[in-house]
Coordinates of C-alpha atoms and ligand atoms in Angstrom, one line a residue:
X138 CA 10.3 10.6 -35.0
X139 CA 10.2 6.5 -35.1
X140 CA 9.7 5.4 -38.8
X141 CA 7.2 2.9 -39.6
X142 CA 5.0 3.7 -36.4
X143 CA 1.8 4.6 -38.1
X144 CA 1.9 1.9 -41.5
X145 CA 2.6 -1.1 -38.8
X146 CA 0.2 -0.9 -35.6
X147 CA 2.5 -2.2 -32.4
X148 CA 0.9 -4.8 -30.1
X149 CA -0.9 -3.9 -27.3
X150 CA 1.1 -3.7 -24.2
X151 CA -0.4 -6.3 -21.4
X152 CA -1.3 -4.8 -18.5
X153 CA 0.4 -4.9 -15.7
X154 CA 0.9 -7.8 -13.8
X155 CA -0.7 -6.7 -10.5
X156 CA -3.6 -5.7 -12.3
X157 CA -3.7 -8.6 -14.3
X158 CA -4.0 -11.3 -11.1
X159 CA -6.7 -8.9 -9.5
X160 CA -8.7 -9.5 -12.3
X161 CA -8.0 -13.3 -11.7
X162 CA -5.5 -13.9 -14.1
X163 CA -2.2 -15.8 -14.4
X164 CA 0.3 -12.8 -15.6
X165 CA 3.8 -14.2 -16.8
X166 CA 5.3 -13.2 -13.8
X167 CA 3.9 -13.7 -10.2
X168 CA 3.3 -9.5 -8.9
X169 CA 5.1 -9.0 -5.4
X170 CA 4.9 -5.8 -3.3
X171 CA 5.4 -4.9 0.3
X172 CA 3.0 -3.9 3.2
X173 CA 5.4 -0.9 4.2
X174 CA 8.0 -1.4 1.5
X175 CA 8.3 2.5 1.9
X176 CA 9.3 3.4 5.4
X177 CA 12.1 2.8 7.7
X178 CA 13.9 -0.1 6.1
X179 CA 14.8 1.9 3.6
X180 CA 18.2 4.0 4.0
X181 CA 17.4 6.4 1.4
X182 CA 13.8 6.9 3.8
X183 CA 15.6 7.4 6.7
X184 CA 18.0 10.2 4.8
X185 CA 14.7 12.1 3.7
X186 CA 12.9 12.0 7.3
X187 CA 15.7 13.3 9.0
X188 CA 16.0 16.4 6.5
X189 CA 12.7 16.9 6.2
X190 CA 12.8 17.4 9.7
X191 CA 8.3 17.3 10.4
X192 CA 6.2 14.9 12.1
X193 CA 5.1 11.5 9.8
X194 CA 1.8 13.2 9.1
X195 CA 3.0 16.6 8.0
X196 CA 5.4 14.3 5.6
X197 CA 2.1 13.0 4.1
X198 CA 0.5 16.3 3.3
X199 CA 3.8 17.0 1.6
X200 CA 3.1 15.9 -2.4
X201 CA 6.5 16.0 -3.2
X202 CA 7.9 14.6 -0.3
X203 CA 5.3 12.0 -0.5
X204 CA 5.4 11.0 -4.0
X205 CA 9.3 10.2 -3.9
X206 CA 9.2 8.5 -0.8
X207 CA 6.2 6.7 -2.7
X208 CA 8.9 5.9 -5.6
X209 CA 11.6 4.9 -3.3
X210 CA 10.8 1.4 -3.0
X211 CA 10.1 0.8 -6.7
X212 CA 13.3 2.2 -7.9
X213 CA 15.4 0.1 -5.4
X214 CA 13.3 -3.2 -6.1
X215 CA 11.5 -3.1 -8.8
X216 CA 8.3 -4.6 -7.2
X217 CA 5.2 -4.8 -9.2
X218 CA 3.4 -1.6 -7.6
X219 CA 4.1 1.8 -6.0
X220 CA 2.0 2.0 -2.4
X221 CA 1.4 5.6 -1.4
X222 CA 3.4 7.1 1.1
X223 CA 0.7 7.8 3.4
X224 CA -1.2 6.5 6.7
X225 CA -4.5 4.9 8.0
X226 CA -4.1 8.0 10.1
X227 CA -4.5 10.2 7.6
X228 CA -8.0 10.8 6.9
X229 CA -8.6 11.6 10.6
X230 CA -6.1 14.2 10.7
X231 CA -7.9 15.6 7.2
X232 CA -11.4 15.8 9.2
X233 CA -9.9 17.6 12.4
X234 CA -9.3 15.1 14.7
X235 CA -6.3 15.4 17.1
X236 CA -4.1 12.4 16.1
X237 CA -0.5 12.0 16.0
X238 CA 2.2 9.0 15.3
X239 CA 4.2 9.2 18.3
X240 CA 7.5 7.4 17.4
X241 CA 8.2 3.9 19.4
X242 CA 4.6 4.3 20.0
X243 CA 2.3 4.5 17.2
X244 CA -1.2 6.5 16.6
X245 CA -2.1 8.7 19.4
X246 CA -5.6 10.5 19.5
X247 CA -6.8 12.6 21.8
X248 CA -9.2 12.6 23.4
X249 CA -10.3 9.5 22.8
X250 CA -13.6 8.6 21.6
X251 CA -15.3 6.2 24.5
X252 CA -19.1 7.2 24.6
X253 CA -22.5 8.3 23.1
X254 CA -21.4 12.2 23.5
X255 CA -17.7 12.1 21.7
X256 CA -18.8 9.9 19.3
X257 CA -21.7 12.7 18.6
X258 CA -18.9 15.4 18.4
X259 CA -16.6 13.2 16.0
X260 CA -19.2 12.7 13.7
X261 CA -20.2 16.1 13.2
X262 CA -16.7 16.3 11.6
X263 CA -16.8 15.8 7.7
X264 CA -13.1 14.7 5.9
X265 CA -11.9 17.9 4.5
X266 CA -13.1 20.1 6.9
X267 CA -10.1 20.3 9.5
X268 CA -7.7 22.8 10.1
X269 CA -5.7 21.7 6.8
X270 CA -8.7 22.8 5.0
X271 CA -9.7 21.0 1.1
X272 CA -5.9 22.1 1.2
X273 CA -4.8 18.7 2.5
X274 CA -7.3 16.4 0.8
X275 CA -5.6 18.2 -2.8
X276 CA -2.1 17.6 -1.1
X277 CA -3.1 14.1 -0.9
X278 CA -4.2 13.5 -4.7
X279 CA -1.5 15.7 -5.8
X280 CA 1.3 13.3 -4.2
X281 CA -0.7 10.5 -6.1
X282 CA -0.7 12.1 -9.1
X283 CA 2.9 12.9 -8.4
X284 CA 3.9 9.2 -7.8
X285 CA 1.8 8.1 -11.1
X286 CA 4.1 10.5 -13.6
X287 CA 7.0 8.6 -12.7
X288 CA 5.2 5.8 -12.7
X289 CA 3.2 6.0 -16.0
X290 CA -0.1 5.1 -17.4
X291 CA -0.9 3.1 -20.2
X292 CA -1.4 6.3 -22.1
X293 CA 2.5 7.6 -20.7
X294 CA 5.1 4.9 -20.1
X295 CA 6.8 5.6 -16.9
X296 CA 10.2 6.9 -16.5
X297 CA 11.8 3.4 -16.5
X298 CA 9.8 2.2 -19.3
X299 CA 12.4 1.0 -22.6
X300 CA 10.7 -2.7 -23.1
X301 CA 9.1 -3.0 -26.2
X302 CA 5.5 -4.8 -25.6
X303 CA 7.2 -7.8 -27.1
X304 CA 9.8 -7.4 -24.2
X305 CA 12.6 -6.2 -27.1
X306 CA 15.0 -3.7 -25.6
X307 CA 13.0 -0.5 -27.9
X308 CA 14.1 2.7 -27.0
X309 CA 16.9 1.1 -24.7
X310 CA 20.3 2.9 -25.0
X311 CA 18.8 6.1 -26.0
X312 CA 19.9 7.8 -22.5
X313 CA 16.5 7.7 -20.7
X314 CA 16.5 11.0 -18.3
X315 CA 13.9 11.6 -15.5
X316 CA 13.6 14.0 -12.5
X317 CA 12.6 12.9 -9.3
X318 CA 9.4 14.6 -7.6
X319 CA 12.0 16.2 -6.0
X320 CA 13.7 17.7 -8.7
X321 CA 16.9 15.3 -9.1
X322 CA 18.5 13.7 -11.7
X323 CA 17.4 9.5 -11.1
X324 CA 20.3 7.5 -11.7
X325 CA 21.0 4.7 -14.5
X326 CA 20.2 1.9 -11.1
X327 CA 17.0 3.5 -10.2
X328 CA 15.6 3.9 -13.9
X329 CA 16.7 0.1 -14.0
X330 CA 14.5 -0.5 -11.0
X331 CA 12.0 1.6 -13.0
X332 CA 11.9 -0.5 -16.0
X333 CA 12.4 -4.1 -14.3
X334 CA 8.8 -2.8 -12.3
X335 CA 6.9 -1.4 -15.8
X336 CA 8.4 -4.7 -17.4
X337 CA 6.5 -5.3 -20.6
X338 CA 3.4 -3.4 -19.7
X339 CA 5.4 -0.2 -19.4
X340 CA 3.8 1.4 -16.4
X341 CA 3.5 0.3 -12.8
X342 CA 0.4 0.5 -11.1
X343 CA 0.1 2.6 -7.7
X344 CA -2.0 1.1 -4.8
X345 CA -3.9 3.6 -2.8
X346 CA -5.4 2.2 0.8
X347 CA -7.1 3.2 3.3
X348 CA -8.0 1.7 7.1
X349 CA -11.2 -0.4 7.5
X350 CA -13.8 0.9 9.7
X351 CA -13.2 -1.3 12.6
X352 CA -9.3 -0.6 13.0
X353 CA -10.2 3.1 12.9
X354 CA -12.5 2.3 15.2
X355 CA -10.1 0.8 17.7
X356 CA -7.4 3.6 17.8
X357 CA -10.1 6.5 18.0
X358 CA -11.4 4.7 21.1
X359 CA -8.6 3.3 22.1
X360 CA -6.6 6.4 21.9
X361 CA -3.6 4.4 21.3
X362 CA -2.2 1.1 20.1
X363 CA -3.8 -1.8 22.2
X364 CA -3.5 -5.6 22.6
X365 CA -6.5 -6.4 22.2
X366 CA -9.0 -3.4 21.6
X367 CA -11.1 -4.1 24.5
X368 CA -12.4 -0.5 25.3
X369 CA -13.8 -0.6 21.1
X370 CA -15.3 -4.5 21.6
X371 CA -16.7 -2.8 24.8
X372 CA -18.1 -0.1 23.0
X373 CA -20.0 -2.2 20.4
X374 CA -22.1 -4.1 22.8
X375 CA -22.7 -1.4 25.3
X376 CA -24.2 0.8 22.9
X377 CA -24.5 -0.5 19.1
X378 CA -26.3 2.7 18.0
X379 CA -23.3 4.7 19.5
X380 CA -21.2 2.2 17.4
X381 CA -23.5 2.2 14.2
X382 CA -22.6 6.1 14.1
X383 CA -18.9 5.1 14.9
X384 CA -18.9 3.0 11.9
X385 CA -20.7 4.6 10.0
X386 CA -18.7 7.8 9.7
X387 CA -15.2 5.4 9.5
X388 CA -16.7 4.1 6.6
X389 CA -17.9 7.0 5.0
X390 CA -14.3 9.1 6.2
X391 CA -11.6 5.8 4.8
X392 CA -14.2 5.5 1.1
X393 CA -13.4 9.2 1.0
X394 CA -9.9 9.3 1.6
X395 CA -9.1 5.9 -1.1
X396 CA -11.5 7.7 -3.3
X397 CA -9.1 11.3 -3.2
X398 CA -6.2 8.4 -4.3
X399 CA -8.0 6.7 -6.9
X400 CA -9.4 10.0 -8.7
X401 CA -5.6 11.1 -8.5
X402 CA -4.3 7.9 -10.4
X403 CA -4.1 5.1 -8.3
X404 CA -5.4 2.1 -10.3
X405 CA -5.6 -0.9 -7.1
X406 CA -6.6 -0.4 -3.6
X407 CA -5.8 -2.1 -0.3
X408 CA -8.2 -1.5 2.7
X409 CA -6.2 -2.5 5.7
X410 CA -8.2 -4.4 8.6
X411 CA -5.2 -4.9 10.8
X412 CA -6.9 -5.3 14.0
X413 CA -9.8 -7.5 12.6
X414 CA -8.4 -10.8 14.0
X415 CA -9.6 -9.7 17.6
X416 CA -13.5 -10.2 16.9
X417 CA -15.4 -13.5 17.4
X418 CA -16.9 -14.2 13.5
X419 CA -19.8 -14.0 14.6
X420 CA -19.1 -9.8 15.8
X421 CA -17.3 -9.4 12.6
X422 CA -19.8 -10.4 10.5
X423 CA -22.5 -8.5 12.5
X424 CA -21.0 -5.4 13.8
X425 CA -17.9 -5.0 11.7
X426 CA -18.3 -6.3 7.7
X427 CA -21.4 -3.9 6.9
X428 CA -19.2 -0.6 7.5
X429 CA -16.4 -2.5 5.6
X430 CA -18.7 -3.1 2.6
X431 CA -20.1 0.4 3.1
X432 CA -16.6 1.6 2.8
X433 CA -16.0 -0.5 -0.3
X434 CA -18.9 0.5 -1.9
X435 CA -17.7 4.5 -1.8
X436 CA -14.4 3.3 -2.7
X437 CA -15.7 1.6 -6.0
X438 CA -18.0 4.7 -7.0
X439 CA -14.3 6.4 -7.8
X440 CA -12.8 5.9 -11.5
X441 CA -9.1 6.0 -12.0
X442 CA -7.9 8.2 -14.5
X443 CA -4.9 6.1 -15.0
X444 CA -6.8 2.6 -15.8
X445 CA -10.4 4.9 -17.0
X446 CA -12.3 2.7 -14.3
X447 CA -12.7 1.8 -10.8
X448 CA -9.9 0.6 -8.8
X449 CA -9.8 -3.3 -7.9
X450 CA -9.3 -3.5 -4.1
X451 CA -7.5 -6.1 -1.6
X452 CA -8.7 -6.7 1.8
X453 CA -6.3 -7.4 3.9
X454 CA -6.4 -7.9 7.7
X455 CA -4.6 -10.3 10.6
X456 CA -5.3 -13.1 12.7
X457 CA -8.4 -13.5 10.2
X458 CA -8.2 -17.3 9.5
X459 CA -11.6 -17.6 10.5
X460 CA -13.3 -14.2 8.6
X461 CA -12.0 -14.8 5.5
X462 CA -15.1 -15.3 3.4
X463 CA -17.0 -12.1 4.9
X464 CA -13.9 -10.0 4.3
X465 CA -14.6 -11.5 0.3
X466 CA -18.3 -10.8 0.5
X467 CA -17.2 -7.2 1.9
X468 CA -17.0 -6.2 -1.7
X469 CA -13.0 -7.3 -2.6
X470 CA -11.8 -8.8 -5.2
X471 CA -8.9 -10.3 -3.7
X472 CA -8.3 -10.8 -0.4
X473 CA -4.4 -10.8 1.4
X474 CA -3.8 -13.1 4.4
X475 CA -1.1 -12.8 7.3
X476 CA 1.5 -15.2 7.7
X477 CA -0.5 -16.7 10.5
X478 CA -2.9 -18.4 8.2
X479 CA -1.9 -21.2 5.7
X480 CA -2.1 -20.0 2.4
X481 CA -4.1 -23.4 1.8
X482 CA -6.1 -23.3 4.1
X483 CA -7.6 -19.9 3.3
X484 CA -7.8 -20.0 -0.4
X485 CA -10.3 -23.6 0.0
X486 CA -12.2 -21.2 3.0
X487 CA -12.1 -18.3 0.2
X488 CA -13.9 -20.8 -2.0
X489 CA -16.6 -21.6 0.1
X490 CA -17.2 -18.0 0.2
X491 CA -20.6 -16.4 -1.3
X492 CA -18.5 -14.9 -3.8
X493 CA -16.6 -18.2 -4.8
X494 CA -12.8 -18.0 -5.2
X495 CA -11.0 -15.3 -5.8
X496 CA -7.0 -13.9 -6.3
X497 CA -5.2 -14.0 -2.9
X498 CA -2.4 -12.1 -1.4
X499 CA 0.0 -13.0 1.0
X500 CA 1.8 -14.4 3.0
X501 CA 5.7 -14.7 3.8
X502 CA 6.3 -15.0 7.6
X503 CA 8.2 -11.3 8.0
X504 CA 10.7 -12.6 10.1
X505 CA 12.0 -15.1 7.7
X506 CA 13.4 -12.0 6.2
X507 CA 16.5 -12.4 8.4
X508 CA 16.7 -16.2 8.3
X509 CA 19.2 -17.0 6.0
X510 CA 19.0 -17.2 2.1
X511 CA 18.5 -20.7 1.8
X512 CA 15.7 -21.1 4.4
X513 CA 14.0 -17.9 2.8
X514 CA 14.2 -19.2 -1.0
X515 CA 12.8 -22.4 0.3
X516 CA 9.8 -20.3 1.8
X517 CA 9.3 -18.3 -1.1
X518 CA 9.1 -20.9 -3.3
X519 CA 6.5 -22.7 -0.8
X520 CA 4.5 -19.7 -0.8
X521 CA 4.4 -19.5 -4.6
X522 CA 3.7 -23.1 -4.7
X523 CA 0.8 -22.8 -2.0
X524 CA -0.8 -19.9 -4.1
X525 CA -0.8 -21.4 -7.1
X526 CA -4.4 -23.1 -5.8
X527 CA -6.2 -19.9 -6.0
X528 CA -7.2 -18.4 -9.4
X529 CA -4.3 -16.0 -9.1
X530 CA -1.4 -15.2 -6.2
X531 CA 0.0 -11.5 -5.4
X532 CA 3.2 -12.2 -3.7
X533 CA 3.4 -10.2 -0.4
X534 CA 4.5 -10.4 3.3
X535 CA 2.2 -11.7 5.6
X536 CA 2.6 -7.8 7.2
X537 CA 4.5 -5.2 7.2
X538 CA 8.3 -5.1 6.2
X539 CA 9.9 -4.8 9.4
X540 CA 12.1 -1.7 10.0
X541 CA 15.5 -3.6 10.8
X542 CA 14.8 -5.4 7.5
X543 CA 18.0 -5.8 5.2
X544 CA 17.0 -3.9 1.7
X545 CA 18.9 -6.1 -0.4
X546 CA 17.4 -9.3 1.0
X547 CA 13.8 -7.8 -0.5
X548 CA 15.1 -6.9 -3.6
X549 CA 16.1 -10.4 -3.8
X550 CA 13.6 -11.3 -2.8
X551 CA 11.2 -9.7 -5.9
X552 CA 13.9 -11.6 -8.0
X553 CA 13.1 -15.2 -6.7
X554 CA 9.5 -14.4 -7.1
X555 CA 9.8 -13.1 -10.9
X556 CA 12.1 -15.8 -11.4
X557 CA 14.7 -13.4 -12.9
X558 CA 18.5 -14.1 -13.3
X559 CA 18.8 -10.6 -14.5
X560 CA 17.1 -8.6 -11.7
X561 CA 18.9 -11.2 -9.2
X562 CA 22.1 -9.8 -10.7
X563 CA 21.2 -6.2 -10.2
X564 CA 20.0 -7.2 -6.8
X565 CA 23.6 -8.7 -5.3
X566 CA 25.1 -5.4 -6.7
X567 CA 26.3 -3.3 -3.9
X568 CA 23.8 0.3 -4.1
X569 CA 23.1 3.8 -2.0
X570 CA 20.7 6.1 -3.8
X571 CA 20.9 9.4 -3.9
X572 CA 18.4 11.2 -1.3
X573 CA 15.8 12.9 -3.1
X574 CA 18.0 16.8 -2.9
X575 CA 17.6 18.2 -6.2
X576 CA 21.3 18.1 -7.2
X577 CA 23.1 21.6 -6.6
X578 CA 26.2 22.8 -7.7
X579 CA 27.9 22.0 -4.1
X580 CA 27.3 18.1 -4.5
X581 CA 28.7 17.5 -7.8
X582 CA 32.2 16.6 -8.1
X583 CA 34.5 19.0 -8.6
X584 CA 35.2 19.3 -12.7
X585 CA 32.4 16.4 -12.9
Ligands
CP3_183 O1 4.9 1.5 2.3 C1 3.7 1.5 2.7 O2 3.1 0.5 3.1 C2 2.9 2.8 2.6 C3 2.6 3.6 3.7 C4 1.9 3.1 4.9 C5 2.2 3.6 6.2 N1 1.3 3.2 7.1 C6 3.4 4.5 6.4 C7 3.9 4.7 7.8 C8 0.7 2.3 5.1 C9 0.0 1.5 4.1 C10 0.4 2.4 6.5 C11 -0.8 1.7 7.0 C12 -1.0 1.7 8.5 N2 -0.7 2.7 9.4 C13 -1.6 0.6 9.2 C14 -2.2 -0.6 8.5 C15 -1.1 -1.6 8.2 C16 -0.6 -2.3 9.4 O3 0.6 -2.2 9.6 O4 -1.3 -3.1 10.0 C17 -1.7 1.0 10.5 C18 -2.2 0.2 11.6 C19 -1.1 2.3 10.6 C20 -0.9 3.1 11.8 C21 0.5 3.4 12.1 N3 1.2 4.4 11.5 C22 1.4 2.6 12.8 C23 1.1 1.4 13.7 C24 2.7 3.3 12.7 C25 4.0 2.8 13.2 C26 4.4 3.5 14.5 C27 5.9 3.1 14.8 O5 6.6 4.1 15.2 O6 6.3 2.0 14.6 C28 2.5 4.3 11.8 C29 3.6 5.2 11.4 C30 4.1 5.0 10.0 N4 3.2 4.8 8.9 C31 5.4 4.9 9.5 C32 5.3 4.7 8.1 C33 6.4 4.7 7.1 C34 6.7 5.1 10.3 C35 7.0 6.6 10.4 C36 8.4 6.8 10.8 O7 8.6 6.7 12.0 O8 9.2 7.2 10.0

């Protein structure tokens, strides 16, 4: 036992940086995280796929699987939040419909949803109620919860967690041991990336997300990917009470499946609108932003256990230069932009929202990722510089982390934006994590 811990109170620990620039703060350092930052890019991903050996959506109803596929990314780059290994897709699967991720292709759902009749059918399907039974909504909050004991809590610090709140070294040195989800032995590098995430709040927050009504919307009708969702836009005018029960039930189905995450732990939200950007304003703010504030609205009725209140969520969507503001008066409290929009530009349109500014998110062009160092650090920085208009900035791509992606150039990448010689150090440093096996006598060295 520490002596002197009860005659001198510490500090409080801040809160975590994330969490702080939801709430419209300016933390000490800028947060960054990844759309996708768990997924392909990732060698130690690939490693776990391939011996797990099931389809992507299987893998997601998998809690310990999940949960260290969840931790991968934080580990190797120490970004500000954990996302939840999970899918849009998810939810639909959880309710009975027949959806799969075809790889090279994407979502597949059959049959597809294109009239009065199947959308009656889908809709007499409540989340929880599929084949996987309650069974896979609890798989779902127990990866979460999974994810969030590594991770911490302001009550626990997370594995990682040796910073003082005062940023001293406390507790450093004194061999800090933690087993993966999995059951292995993390190494001295990943409880590094651990701790360099927690930084002084001691615990990293874990985002939970789901899909936004409309982009639900487009693959159950669509059936698959599409270019430009005409069947859904089709659908909407043709028959808007068909589509009112479409919504309706998206919305009800994605605030479900973000609540399962936040009651679990997670402590921020996302809802992705990916395919927002093919509606005229005037459709979105008509026929789409209702269900997205309906979804909202049963996403904020959920308390985190972790943070002991509701989760703050981002809204996030592309091509949406021109839907900004009713994304905002959805119900978000910060809103994250693709890489098509200027940052400028949609913070001022953010303002002239009902809602009045808020933090934004966003929005490194992906494919600068492979430019070169010097013409990334010089869009970084112009992206940090851009954001510094908006009452706060979460650093982020303007989509998802592409699967060719170079894994040190990222974790550089987090070092640039937290302005940290120290974690740019670690970063050049040459790395391959173990995969997630617990460690059996076979793969230890011999006499080691
Ligand atoms: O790291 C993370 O961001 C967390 C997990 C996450 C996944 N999908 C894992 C995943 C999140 C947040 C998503 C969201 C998602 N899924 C969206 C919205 C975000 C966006 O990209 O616009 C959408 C549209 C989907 C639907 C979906 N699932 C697509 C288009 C794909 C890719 C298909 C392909 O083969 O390229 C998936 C599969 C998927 N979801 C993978 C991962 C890691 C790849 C699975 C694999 O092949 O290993």
């Amino acid at each position: 036992m520490r002596t002197g811990a009860h005659n001198s109170p510490r500090p409080a620990r801040p809160a975590p940086a994330l969490l702080a620039a939801l709430n419209g703060e300016r933390p000490d350092r800028t947060p960054v995280w990844f759309m996708r930052q768990a997924g392909r890019s990732l060698p130690e991903y690939r490693a776990l796929r391939c011996r797990a050996g099931v389809p992507m959506l299987d893998l997601c109803l998998r809690p310990e699987w999940a949960a260290e596929i969840t931790l991968q990314p934080v580990r190797r780059h120490g970004v500000d939040a954990a996302v939840l290994f999970s899918d849009i897709m998810v939810p639909l699967r959880l309710a009975g419909v027949g959806v799969r991720i075809e790889p090279g292709v994407g979502p597949v759902i059959t049959p597809p949803v294109r009239d009065a009749a199947q959308v009656a059918a889908l809709t007499a399907r409540r989340y929880g109620e599929g084949p996987d039974g309650a069974a896979g909504v609890r798989a779902i909050g127990r990866g979460a919860a999974l994810a969030v004991a590594e991770l911490g809590s302001p009550a626990a610090p997370g594995a990682g967690a040796t910073a003082g709140p005062d940023g001293s070294a406390e507790g450093a040195g004194a061999a800090p041991s933690a087993r993966s989800p999995l059951g292995r032995e993390l190494d001295g590098r990943e409880l590094d990336g651990l701790a360099h995430s927690a930084d002084k709040a001691g615990w990293t927050p874990l985002i939970g997300f789901g899909g936004a009504p409309f982009t639900l919307a487009a693959y159950l009708v669509e059936g698959r990917p599409s270019r430009d969702h005409l069947a859904a836009r089709t659908l909407m005018h043709a028959d808007p009470a068909a589509w009112d029960r479409l919504m309706t039930w998206c919305a009800h189905l994605t605030g479900d499946f973000i609540a399962t995450q936040v009651e679990a732990g997670a402590s921020a939200v996302q809802l992705f609108d990916s395919w927002a950007g093919s509606l005229s304003p005037a459709d979105y703010r008509a026929r789409v932003a209702p269900y997205s504030a309906l979804a909202i609205e049963r996403a904020r009725r959920a308390i985190s256990p972790t943070t002991g209140g509701p989760a703050p969520l981002i809204h996030f969507g592309t091509g949406t230069a021109r839907i900004l503001a009713p994304m905002r008066d959805a119900g978000a409290r910060a809103v994250g932009v693709d890489e098509r929009t200027d940052l400028a530009e949609a913070i001022a349109a953010l303002a002239d929202s009902a809602g009045g500014p808020c933090p934004v998110q966003g929005n490194l062009d992906p494919a600068l990722l492979g430019a070169g160092a010097g013409v990334l650090e010089r869009a970084v920085d112009a992206c940090l510089e851009a954001g510094r208009a908006a009452p706060a900035h979460v650093f982020n791509l303007g989509h998802g982390v592409p699967p060719n992606a170079d894994p040190a150039v990222l974790t550089g990448l987090v070092a640039r934006v937290h302005d940290s010689a120290a974690w740019a150090r670690t970063a050049a440093e040459p790395w391959e994590p173990g995969d997630g096996a617990p460690e059996s006598a076979a793969d230890r060295e011999p006499g080691a």
